[in-house]
Amino acid sequence: MNIEDLRESFLGGKVSPVDIVDSLYKKIDEDDLNDFITLSKNIAYEQAYLSEKRYKKGDILSETDGIPFSLKDNFSVKGLRMTCGSKILSDFISPYDSTVYERLKRSGAILIGKNNLDEFAMGSSNETSFFGVVKNPHNREYVPGGSSGGSAVSVASKHSTFSIGSDTGGSVRQPASFCGVVGFKPTYGKISRYGLVAFSSSLDTVGIMTLNVSDCKKVFNTVRGNDKHDSTMDDHINEKRDLKKICFVKDIPHADLKVIKKYEEICSKLERMGFSLQPINLDFIDLSMAAYKIQTMCEASSNLARYDGIKYGLQKFSGDNLFDIYSKVRGEGFGKEVKRRIMTGTYLLMYENGRYYDLSFKLRDYISNSVDSIFENFDMMVLPTSLFLPFKIGERVDDPVMMHLSDSLTAFANLANVPAISINGGYYEKLPVGVQFVGKRNDDDNLLDWVKIIEEEIKKDG
Ligand code: GLN
């Protein structure tokens, strides 16, 4: 059930938050999709019990009171294990609450558990997790996308009503597309990153996964807004206005024809709704991939330096000297993909005094300016979320180049700091196909309002 329906049922006394928690844990167990790393049963039952009391008294805290949700396991919850999908943090207990969790807790929502993810949010298939691959509920032989694969699966399988993920280059939108749910990445600075483990700090955003856009708005309103713990916050929002001009992307190299077919269907639907779609070219896509890779690898190599076995990460090793301890801890604690990125990032930062990192910022400016100039003429852009449909588990693990292509249509929104949302555009042979809408910087509320109407129209036709 979505937030609205669930609330109605609570208000009508049909079910109680405690009943819901009972049934969710049963379903998580039965479905066996590996979408959770840690279940927070003690917290959930305590929160559900309190919420139930509030509903009985008519003392409801907010729209999300009693609503079960989950967090990607790179958000901290005091006293609960936070692994980031990595062996290196497999026994780490968070000492404080992330702002997102703190706000949701205050709203009366119920934490069901922490979702599986690609290790340190690096990946596009959830196959890099130390805790094993997550299965796509639409077909268990397929990946759920990544890195917020566990979050997407938990929403798609109704294990939680919504989930909070992180999106650095597409990690909320791409798995949303692969699992047939909504995935929203706001403009950088709208939701606090305090308590989200850093992967690439200049691109990391907190994202929301829900069953529909209306729920997404509710959750966004609960967690958004300034936070003294995050100095990169900016709550400026553009004024409300009507959607007039939409552009679509004419040529999408490397895209699967099945994706293009669905995309064209959605574009025709928008035309039938009365919009005249104008073509644009995204000729900066290749450059955006280069900028994205360089920035994320450089920033990751620096951010992940803290896992040294002294303050964080596998404190079980001793050695003759510091170097010895570092190599044992990091050698054993990190997986292949994370190592690949740390090593490439370290090299890029070393080479000619970080010339590549500096250059990547120039590229980023260029991409940002190109995106801004598109939004001088248009209110919104529509494009596929992913070049391809979900692929089979194991099919691409040894092909990092192909895997990295997964972010082609999503990473530019992070580089340009603009909001973007993926919704389900239909199915192809029972596998979901996502469609993405990108808005102007700070148009987060407008984008959600516009896409809500489009989503309703798409759903009408089934
Ligand atoms: N798939 C991308 C990557 O591996 C996106 C990651 C993310 O957004 N966290 O870098």
Tab-separated table of C-alpha atoms and ligand atoms in Angstrom:
chain	number	residue	atom	x	y	z
A	1	MET	CA	0.000	0.000	0.000
A	2	ASN	CA	1.115	3.527	-0.661
A	3	ILE	CA	1.310	6.170	2.082
A	4	GLU	CA	-2.166	7.513	1.477
A	5	ASP	CA	-3.910	4.117	1.471
A	6	LEU	CA	-2.011	2.941	4.500
A	7	ARG	CA	-2.923	6.054	6.438
A	8	GLU	CA	-6.570	5.616	5.495
A	9	SER	CA	-6.464	2.062	6.811
A	10	PHE	CA	-4.882	3.198	10.076
A	11	LEU	CA	-7.441	5.967	10.475
A	12	GLY	CA	-10.318	3.626	9.695
A	13	GLY	CA	-8.958	1.156	12.230
A	14	LYS	CA	-8.713	-1.582	9.568
A	15	VAL	CA	-5.104	-2.397	10.420
A	16	SER	CA	-2.650	-1.068	12.952
A	17	PRO	CA	1.032	-0.146	12.541
A	18	VAL	CA	1.978	-3.190	14.636
A	19	ASP	CA	-0.013	-5.509	12.311
A	20	ILE	CA	1.773	-3.997	9.339
A	21	VAL	CA	5.206	-4.503	10.875
A	22	ASP	CA	4.323	-8.144	11.629
A	23	SER	CA	3.238	-8.811	8.072
A	24	LEU	CA	6.214	-7.028	6.524
A	25	TYR	CA	8.769	-9.074	8.412
A	26	LYS	CA	6.932	-12.220	7.401
A	27	LYS	CA	6.949	-11.184	3.754
A	28	ILE	CA	10.625	-10.170	3.800
A	29	ASP	CA	11.458	-13.594	5.122
A	30	GLU	CA	9.274	-15.479	2.641
A	31	ASP	CA	10.353	-13.513	-0.435
A	32	ASP	CA	14.053	-14.054	0.310
A	33	LEU	CA	15.331	-11.375	-2.109
A	34	ASN	CA	18.288	-10.272	0.058
A	35	ASP	CA	17.169	-6.639	-0.038
A	36	PHE	CA	18.033	-6.064	3.629
A	37	ILE	CA	21.400	-6.296	5.377
A	38	THR	CA	20.029	-5.549	8.841
A	39	LEU	CA	16.459	-5.708	10.103
A	40	SER	CA	15.728	-3.236	12.901
A	41	LYS	CA	13.017	-5.254	14.629
A	42	ASN	CA	13.420	-3.733	18.102
A	43	ILE	CA	13.245	-0.200	16.803
A	44	ALA	CA	10.356	-1.019	14.442
A	45	TYR	CA	8.148	-2.620	17.075
A	46	GLU	CA	8.777	0.165	19.546
A	47	GLN	CA	7.981	2.825	16.940
A	48	ALA	CA	4.918	0.900	15.710
A	49	TYR	CA	3.569	0.503	19.212
A	50	LEU	CA	3.880	4.237	19.884
A	51	SER	CA	2.327	5.107	16.538
A	52	GLU	CA	-0.582	2.748	17.204
A	53	LYS	CA	-1.237	4.563	20.479
A	54	ARG	CA	-1.220	7.907	18.666
A	55	TYR	CA	-3.731	6.698	16.066
A	56	LYS	CA	-6.028	5.451	18.826
A	57	LYS	CA	-5.869	8.802	20.582
A	58	GLY	CA	-6.191	10.770	17.335
A	59	ASP	CA	-2.872	12.376	18.105
A	60	ILE	CA	-1.177	11.792	14.735
A	61	LEU	CA	2.218	13.364	14.208
A	62	SER	CA	2.376	13.751	10.429
A	63	GLU	CA	1.514	12.281	7.026
A	64	THR	CA	4.143	9.610	7.515
A	65	ASP	CA	3.144	8.587	11.048
A	66	GLY	CA	3.095	4.775	11.192
A	67	ILE	CA	4.449	4.379	7.657
A	68	PRO	CA	7.132	1.677	7.346
A	69	PHE	CA	10.316	2.671	5.541
A	70	SER	CA	13.868	1.494	5.047
A	71	LEU	CA	17.252	3.172	4.684
A	72	LYS	CA	20.074	2.267	2.344
A	73	ASP	CA	22.820	0.900	4.580
A	74	ASN	CA	25.029	3.958	4.124
A	75	PHE	CA	22.850	6.143	6.387
A	76	SER	CA	23.580	6.091	10.070
A	77	VAL	CA	21.110	5.186	12.804
A	78	LYS	CA	22.444	5.431	16.332
A	79	GLY	CA	23.176	2.035	17.846
A	80	LEU	CA	22.495	0.133	14.635
A	81	ARG	CA	25.027	-1.581	12.410
A	82	MET	CA	25.969	0.316	9.250
A	83	THR	CA	27.987	-1.692	6.755
A	84	CYS	CA	27.877	0.280	3.480
A	85	GLY	CA	27.742	-3.181	1.896
A	86	SER	CA	31.406	-3.659	2.777
A	87	LYS	CA	33.366	-6.192	4.769
A	88	ILE	CA	35.482	-3.362	6.151
A	89	LEU	CA	32.477	-1.985	8.084
A	90	SER	CA	30.756	-5.308	8.728
A	91	ASP	CA	30.749	-4.755	12.503
A	92	PHE	CA	30.538	-0.971	12.638
A	93	ILE	CA	27.861	0.510	14.926
A	94	SER	CA	26.789	4.091	14.160
A	95	PRO	CA	27.306	6.525	17.027
A	96	TYR	CA	24.699	9.059	15.867
A	97	ASP	CA	21.564	9.495	13.733
A	98	SER	CA	21.688	10.837	10.189
A	99	THR	CA	19.517	13.929	9.697
A	100	VAL	CA	17.196	12.101	7.290
A	101	TYR	CA	16.570	9.356	9.818
A	102	GLU	CA	16.172	11.851	12.634
A	103	ARG	CA	13.482	13.731	10.679
A	104	LEU	CA	11.638	10.581	9.671
A	105	LYS	CA	11.736	9.292	13.228
A	106	ARG	CA	10.286	12.582	14.438
A	107	SER	CA	7.502	12.280	11.855
A	108	GLY	CA	6.438	8.955	13.392
A	109	ALA	CA	7.585	6.761	10.482
A	110	ILE	CA	8.757	3.232	11.302
A	111	LEU	CA	12.233	1.963	10.422
A	112	ILE	CA	12.030	-1.629	9.132
A	113	GLY	CA	15.725	-2.068	8.383
A	114	LYS	CA	18.822	-1.171	6.398
A	115	ASN	CA	18.906	-2.036	2.694
A	116	ASN	CA	21.541	-3.883	0.748
A	117	LEU	CA	23.622	-1.808	-1.706
A	118	ASP	CA	26.669	-1.950	-3.910
A	119	GLU	CA	29.782	-1.594	-1.739
A	120	PHE	CA	30.106	2.074	-0.723
A	121	ALA	CA	27.448	2.874	-3.349
A	122	MET	CA	29.826	1.994	-6.180
A	123	GLY	CA	28.065	-0.081	-8.790
A	124	SER	CA	25.006	-0.428	-10.967
A	125	SER	CA	23.779	-3.934	-10.243
A	126	ASN	CA	24.101	-4.506	-6.495
A	127	GLU	CA	26.603	-7.250	-7.296
A	128	THR	CA	29.533	-5.536	-5.543
A	129	SER	CA	27.932	-5.894	-2.090
A	130	PHE	CA	29.863	-8.009	0.407
A	131	PHE	CA	26.438	-9.233	1.538
A	132	GLY	CA	25.549	-10.796	-1.800
A	133	VAL	CA	23.487	-9.853	-4.787
A	134	VAL	CA	19.893	-8.654	-4.461
A	135	LYS	CA	17.313	-10.316	-6.701
A	136	ASN	CA	14.959	-8.377	-8.950
A	137	PRO	CA	11.398	-9.244	-7.858
A	138	HIS	CA	10.155	-9.100	-11.468
A	139	ASN	CA	12.494	-11.934	-12.380
A	140	ARG	CA	14.836	-13.368	-9.774
A	141	GLU	CA	17.525	-14.138	-12.344
A	142	TYR	CA	17.984	-10.435	-13.050
A	143	VAL	CA	19.801	-7.673	-11.177
A	144	PRO	CA	17.763	-4.949	-9.436
A	145	GLY	CA	20.139	-2.191	-10.578
A	146	GLY	CA	22.346	-0.254	-8.220
A	147	SER	CA	23.720	1.026	-6.131
A	148	SER	CA	20.445	1.424	-4.192
A	149	GLY	CA	19.291	-2.031	-5.356
A	150	GLY	CA	18.065	-3.172	-1.937
A	151	SER	CA	16.026	0.020	-1.524
A	152	ALA	CA	14.370	-0.383	-4.925
A	153	VAL	CA	13.543	-4.037	-4.286
A	154	SER	CA	12.143	-3.357	-0.836
A	155	VAL	CA	9.713	-0.780	-2.258
A	156	ALA	CA	8.830	-2.862	-5.333
A	157	SER	CA	8.190	-5.959	-3.181
A	158	LYS	CA	6.214	-4.006	-0.590
A	159	HIS	CA	8.736	-4.727	2.155
A	160	SER	CA	8.721	-1.040	2.998
A	161	THR	CA	6.454	1.735	1.768
A	162	PHE	CA	9.383	3.952	0.888
A	163	SER	CA	13.127	3.858	1.077
A	164	ILE	CA	15.873	6.442	1.293
A	165	GLY	CA	18.813	5.921	-1.051
A	166	SER	CA	21.782	7.915	-2.258
A	167	ASP	CA	22.347	9.080	-5.818
A	168	THR	CA	25.809	10.167	-6.949
A	169	GLY	CA	25.457	9.335	-10.631
A	170	GLY	CA	22.129	7.547	-10.900
A	171	SER	CA	21.998	5.147	-7.963
A	172	VAL	CA	18.422	5.949	-7.050
A	173	ARG	CA	16.978	6.431	-10.546
A	174	GLN	CA	18.543	3.432	-12.316
A	175	PRO	CA	17.438	0.798	-9.753
A	176	ALA	CA	14.014	2.501	-9.623
A	177	SER	CA	13.831	1.961	-13.383
A	178	PHE	CA	14.945	-1.693	-13.118
A	179	CYS	CA	12.372	-2.425	-10.390
A	180	GLY	CA	9.423	-0.369	-11.649
A	181	VAL	CA	9.225	2.188	-8.831
A	182	VAL	CA	9.741	5.942	-8.462
A	183	GLY	CA	13.276	7.244	-7.790
A	184	PHE	CA	13.867	10.943	-7.147
A	185	LYS	CA	17.178	12.797	-6.932
A	186	PRO	CA	16.669	16.374	-5.780
A	187	THR	CA	18.892	19.348	-6.541
A	188	TYR	CA	22.148	19.111	-4.551
A	189	GLY	CA	21.657	20.738	-1.142
A	190	LYS	CA	17.943	20.127	-0.678
A	191	ILE	CA	18.284	17.140	1.668
A	192	SER	CA	20.998	17.030	4.303
A	193	ARG	CA	23.870	14.581	3.766
A	194	TYR	CA	24.717	14.515	7.474
A	195	GLY	CA	25.054	10.870	8.425
A	196	LEU	CA	25.271	9.646	4.828
A	197	VAL	CA	28.641	7.982	4.286
A	198	ALA	CA	30.562	9.987	1.692
A	199	PHE	CA	31.421	8.419	-1.652
A	200	SER	CA	31.936	11.471	-3.867
A	201	SER	CA	30.991	14.474	-1.764
A	202	SER	CA	30.530	17.024	-4.542
A	203	LEU	CA	28.002	14.757	-6.290
A	204	ASP	CA	26.349	12.715	-3.509
A	205	THR	CA	22.648	13.459	-3.007
A	206	VAL	CA	20.025	11.854	-0.811
A	207	GLY	CA	17.287	10.290	-2.947
A	208	ILE	CA	13.787	8.955	-2.342
A	209	MET	CA	12.188	5.741	-3.625
A	210	THR	CA	8.425	5.267	-3.495
A	211	LEU	CA	5.509	3.546	-5.193
A	212	ASN	CA	4.210	6.784	-6.707
A	213	VAL	CA	5.110	10.455	-7.125
A	214	SER	CA	2.591	11.629	-4.599
A	215	ASP	CA	4.333	9.594	-1.866
A	216	CYS	CA	7.631	10.971	-3.041
A	217	LYS	CA	6.414	14.525	-2.429
A	218	LYS	CA	5.298	13.622	1.068
A	219	VAL	CA	8.639	12.078	1.980
A	220	PHE	CA	10.558	14.940	0.374
A	221	ASN	CA	8.586	17.434	2.454
A	222	THR	CA	9.398	15.479	5.600
A	223	VAL	CA	13.157	15.261	5.115
A	224	ARG	CA	14.080	18.410	3.167
A	225	GLY	CA	15.373	21.709	4.491
A	226	ASN	CA	18.371	23.341	6.067
A	227	ASP	CA	20.490	21.540	8.591
A	228	LYS	CA	23.235	23.073	10.659
A	229	HIS	CA	25.267	19.886	10.263
A	230	ASP	CA	25.559	20.213	6.482
A	231	SER	CA	27.145	23.404	5.195
A	232	THR	CA	26.250	22.602	1.572
A	233	MET	CA	22.503	23.027	2.150
A	234	ASP	CA	20.557	25.473	-0.005
A	235	ASP	CA	16.789	25.526	0.326
A	236	HIS	CA	16.125	27.979	-2.488
A	237	ILE	CA	13.152	26.768	-4.562
A	238	ASN	CA	11.800	28.199	-7.827
A	239	GLU	CA	8.309	29.618	-7.856
A	240	LYS	CA	5.396	27.425	-8.836
A	241	ARG	CA	4.574	27.593	-12.533
A	242	ASP	CA	2.818	25.594	-15.239
A	243	LEU	CA	4.578	23.081	-17.383
A	244	LYS	CA	4.758	24.385	-20.911
A	245	LYS	CA	7.770	23.288	-22.873
A	246	ILE	CA	9.203	19.797	-22.869
A	247	CYS	CA	12.215	18.612	-24.836
A	248	PHE	CA	13.180	15.075	-25.742
A	249	VAL	CA	16.484	13.546	-26.759
A	250	LYS	CA	16.605	12.675	-30.416
A	251	ASP	CA	19.549	10.337	-30.748
A	252	ILE	CA	20.573	8.095	-27.927
A	253	PRO	CA	23.656	6.110	-28.960
A	254	HIS	CA	24.099	2.620	-27.472
A	255	ALA	CA	20.466	2.470	-26.320
A	256	ASP	CA	18.607	-0.830	-26.502
A	257	LEU	CA	15.810	-0.665	-29.071
A	258	LYS	CA	13.341	-2.044	-26.529
A	259	VAL	CA	14.039	0.943	-24.306
A	260	ILE	CA	13.691	3.323	-27.241
A	261	LYS	CA	10.351	1.791	-28.187
A	262	LYS	CA	8.930	2.432	-24.705
A	263	TYR	CA	10.460	5.889	-24.672
A	264	GLU	CA	8.768	6.764	-27.947
A	265	GLU	CA	5.450	5.525	-26.578
A	266	ILE	CA	5.795	7.847	-23.572
A	267	CYS	CA	6.723	10.770	-25.808
A	268	SER	CA	3.609	10.152	-27.940
A	269	LYS	CA	1.556	10.054	-24.787
A	270	LEU	CA	2.916	13.434	-23.743
A	271	GLU	CA	1.967	14.758	-27.147
A	272	ARG	CA	-1.539	13.410	-26.734
A	273	MET	CA	-1.676	15.264	-23.426
A	274	GLY	CA	-1.213	18.433	-25.460
A	275	PHE	CA	2.522	19.080	-25.149
A	276	SER	CA	4.545	19.696	-28.258
A	277	LEU	CA	7.902	18.023	-27.726
A	278	GLN	CA	11.001	19.609	-29.208
A	279	PRO	CA	14.141	17.596	-29.979
A	280	ILE	CA	17.510	18.323	-28.386
A	281	ASN	CA	20.895	16.640	-28.570
A	282	LEU	CA	22.815	15.547	-25.531
A	283	ASP	CA	26.189	15.756	-27.193
A	284	PHE	CA	27.897	16.237	-23.830
A	285	ILE	CA	27.047	12.713	-22.641
A	286	ASP	CA	30.476	11.233	-23.422
A	287	LEU	CA	32.179	14.138	-21.698
A	288	SER	CA	29.876	13.785	-18.726
A	289	MET	CA	30.947	10.175	-18.310
A	290	ALA	CA	34.610	11.202	-18.334
A	291	ALA	CA	34.015	13.997	-15.807
A	292	TYR	CA	31.907	11.716	-13.622
A	293	LYS	CA	34.486	8.932	-13.528
A	294	ILE	CA	37.387	11.237	-12.728
A	295	GLN	CA	35.560	13.200	-10.033
A	296	THR	CA	34.054	10.204	-8.294
A	297	MET	CA	37.241	8.155	-8.310
A	298	CYS	CA	39.375	11.047	-7.017
A	299	GLU	CA	36.891	11.957	-4.301
A	300	ALA	CA	36.349	8.318	-3.351
A	301	SER	CA	40.068	7.697	-2.969
A	302	SER	CA	40.231	10.588	-0.523
A	303	ASN	CA	36.958	9.844	1.327
A	304	LEU	CA	37.777	6.174	1.783
A	305	ALA	CA	41.218	6.876	3.231
A	306	ARG	CA	39.609	6.931	6.690
A	307	TYR	CA	39.076	3.147	6.686
A	308	ASP	CA	42.514	2.384	8.021
A	309	GLY	CA	41.758	-0.113	10.773
A	310	ILE	CA	42.491	2.436	13.483
A	311	LYS	CA	39.489	4.684	13.681
A	312	TYR	CA	37.257	2.840	11.206
A	313	GLY	CA	37.296	-0.589	9.668
A	314	LEU	CA	38.341	-4.111	10.702
A	315	GLN	CA	40.237	-3.370	13.884
A	316	LYS	CA	41.419	-6.968	14.240
A	317	PHE	CA	44.832	-6.655	12.590
A	318	SER	CA	48.187	-5.930	14.134
A	319	GLY	CA	51.423	-5.397	12.258
A	320	ASP	CA	55.051	-4.304	12.503
A	321	ASN	CA	54.271	-0.847	11.274
A	322	LEU	CA	51.404	1.361	10.143
A	323	PHE	CA	51.800	0.461	6.493
A	324	ASP	CA	51.533	-3.195	7.365
A	325	ILE	CA	48.235	-2.637	9.199
A	326	TYR	CA	46.824	-0.488	6.398
A	327	SER	CA	47.578	-3.101	3.757
A	328	LYS	CA	46.065	-5.914	5.773
A	329	VAL	CA	42.913	-3.993	6.699
A	330	ARG	CA	42.304	-2.462	3.295
A	331	GLY	CA	43.489	-5.510	1.369
A	332	GLU	CA	41.034	-7.740	3.164
A	333	GLY	CA	38.255	-5.236	3.848
A	334	PHE	CA	37.564	-3.729	0.423
A	335	GLY	CA	36.120	-5.529	-2.586
A	336	LYS	CA	37.403	-5.443	-6.158
A	337	GLU	CA	35.361	-2.513	-7.491
A	338	VAL	CA	36.150	-0.271	-4.523
A	339	LYS	CA	39.860	-1.069	-4.842
A	340	ARG	CA	39.773	-0.354	-8.559
A	341	ARG	CA	38.282	3.083	-7.894
A	342	ILE	CA	40.596	3.957	-4.996
A	343	MET	CA	43.652	3.022	-7.037
A	344	THR	CA	42.533	4.874	-10.151
A	345	GLY	CA	41.534	7.901	-8.071
A	346	THR	CA	44.848	7.937	-6.221
A	347	TYR	CA	46.732	7.764	-9.494
A	348	LEU	CA	44.635	10.559	-11.011
A	349	LEU	CA	45.261	12.802	-8.007
A	350	MET	CA	48.998	12.097	-8.062
A	351	TYR	CA	49.550	12.541	-11.773
A	352	GLU	CA	50.851	16.050	-12.544
A	353	ASN	CA	49.556	17.458	-9.258
A	354	GLY	CA	45.951	16.503	-9.789
A	355	ARG	CA	45.697	17.964	-13.272
A	356	TYR	CA	42.955	15.503	-14.202
A	357	TYR	CA	40.827	16.434	-11.222
A	358	ASP	CA	41.156	20.121	-12.113
A	359	LEU	CA	40.256	19.362	-15.706
A	360	SER	CA	37.209	17.393	-14.623
A	361	PHE	CA	35.865	20.564	-12.974
A	362	LYS	CA	36.270	22.443	-16.244
A	363	LEU	CA	34.319	19.682	-17.959
A	364	ARG	CA	31.726	19.875	-15.223
A	365	ASP	CA	31.298	23.615	-15.793
A	366	TYR	CA	30.856	22.976	-19.484
A	367	ILE	CA	28.203	20.307	-18.812
A	368	SER	CA	26.463	22.493	-16.285
A	369	ASN	CA	26.349	25.417	-18.723
A	370	SER	CA	25.058	23.177	-21.500
A	371	VAL	CA	22.272	21.873	-19.261
A	372	ASP	CA	21.429	25.409	-18.100
A	373	SER	CA	21.134	26.598	-21.665
A	374	ILE	CA	18.671	23.784	-22.427
A	375	PHE	CA	16.541	24.975	-19.502
A	376	GLU	CA	16.553	28.535	-20.812
A	377	ASN	CA	14.213	27.262	-23.503
A	378	PHE	CA	12.464	24.363	-21.815
A	379	ASP	CA	10.815	23.555	-18.496
A	380	MET	CA	11.562	19.869	-18.498
A	381	MET	CA	13.494	17.184	-20.350
A	382	VAL	CA	12.250	13.635	-20.900
A	383	LEU	CA	14.650	10.777	-21.617
A	384	PRO	CA	15.067	7.100	-20.749
A	385	THR	CA	16.566	6.420	-17.313
A	386	SER	CA	18.798	3.623	-18.499
A	387	LEU	CA	20.175	2.624	-21.889
A	388	PHE	CA	19.108	-0.945	-21.310
A	389	LEU	CA	16.673	-3.192	-19.450
A	390	PRO	CA	17.680	-5.106	-16.314
A	391	PHE	CA	20.371	-7.625	-17.207
A	392	LYS	CA	21.029	-11.092	-15.834
A	393	ILE	CA	22.916	-11.604	-12.582
A	394	GLY	CA	26.561	-12.308	-13.428
A	395	GLU	CA	26.250	-11.146	-17.031
A	396	ARG	CA	28.333	-7.979	-16.637
A	397	VAL	CA	30.392	-8.408	-13.474
A	398	ASP	CA	33.590	-8.875	-15.440
A	399	ASP	CA	32.910	-6.070	-17.859
A	400	PRO	CA	33.461	-2.783	-15.997
A	401	VAL	CA	33.217	-0.733	-19.201
A	402	MET	CA	29.734	-2.035	-19.970
A	403	MET	CA	28.787	-1.639	-16.323
A	404	HIS	CA	29.974	1.959	-16.309
A	405	LEU	CA	27.718	2.681	-19.325
A	406	SER	CA	24.821	2.226	-16.922
A	407	ASP	CA	25.188	5.821	-15.726
A	408	SER	CA	25.226	7.435	-19.177
A	409	LEU	CA	21.778	8.985	-18.959
A	410	THR	CA	21.766	9.843	-15.276
A	411	ALA	CA	25.182	11.195	-14.201
A	412	PHE	CA	24.876	14.526	-16.038
A	413	ALA	CA	22.048	15.571	-13.669
A	414	ASN	CA	24.420	15.162	-10.715
A	415	LEU	CA	27.221	17.013	-12.500
A	416	ALA	CA	24.871	19.889	-13.363
A	417	ASN	CA	23.144	19.856	-9.938
A	418	VAL	CA	19.634	19.586	-11.327
A	419	PRO	CA	16.674	17.537	-10.043
A	420	ALA	CA	15.652	14.338	-11.851
A	421	ILE	CA	13.087	11.623	-11.313
A	422	SER	CA	12.525	8.178	-12.805
A	423	ILE	CA	9.053	6.665	-12.971
A	424	ASN	CA	7.837	3.411	-14.428
A	425	GLY	CA	7.052	3.794	-18.111
A	426	GLY	CA	5.703	0.282	-18.646
A	427	TYR	CA	7.061	-3.225	-19.132
A	428	TYR	CA	8.890	-5.131	-21.800
A	429	GLU	CA	8.508	-8.892	-21.463
A	430	LYS	CA	7.585	-8.391	-17.802
A	431	LEU	CA	10.699	-6.306	-17.053
A	432	PRO	CA	10.085	-2.675	-16.050
A	433	VAL	CA	11.322	0.219	-18.184
A	434	GLY	CA	11.861	3.587	-16.523
A	435	VAL	CA	11.398	7.011	-17.990
A	436	GLN	CA	13.272	9.978	-16.587
A	437	PHE	CA	12.249	13.617	-16.234
A	438	VAL	CA	14.888	16.236	-15.554
A	439	GLY	CA	14.141	19.776	-14.379
A	440	LYS	CA	15.873	23.071	-13.976
A	441	ARG	CA	18.006	23.627	-10.874
A	442	ASN	CA	15.737	24.299	-7.833
A	443	ASP	CA	12.623	23.281	-9.759
A	444	ASP	CA	12.217	20.280	-7.444
A	445	ASP	CA	8.631	21.060	-6.406
A	446	ASN	CA	7.532	21.935	-9.925
A	447	LEU	CA	9.115	18.773	-11.305
A	448	LEU	CA	7.297	16.599	-8.766
A	449	ASP	CA	3.967	18.333	-9.470
A	450	TRP	CA	4.326	17.970	-13.230
A	451	VAL	CA	5.481	14.364	-13.164
A	452	LYS	CA	2.657	13.438	-10.794
A	453	ILE	CA	0.137	14.385	-13.501
A	454	ILE	CA	2.099	12.542	-16.200
A	455	GLU	CA	2.338	9.454	-13.998
A	456	GLU	CA	-1.442	9.426	-13.548
A	457	GLU	CA	-1.881	9.647	-17.315
A	458	ILE	CA	0.553	6.763	-17.918
A	459	LYS	CA	-1.181	4.634	-15.296
A	460	LYS	CA	-4.600	5.235	-16.886
A	461	ASP	CA	-3.561	3.221	-19.937
A	462	GLY	CA	-2.158	0.442	-17.752
B	1	GLN	N1	26.516	3.442	-10.950
B	1	GLN	C1	27.240	4.620	-10.571
B	1	GLN	C2	28.605	4.284	-10.050
B	1	GLN	O1	28.889	3.129	-9.865
B	1	GLN	C3	26.399	5.435	-9.650
B	1	GLN	C4	26.698	5.310	-8.223
B	1	GLN	C5	25.860	6.166	-7.352
B	1	GLN	O2	25.052	6.976	-7.820
B	1	GLN	N2	26.082	6.028	-6.059
B	1	GLN	O3	29.407	5.138	-9.847
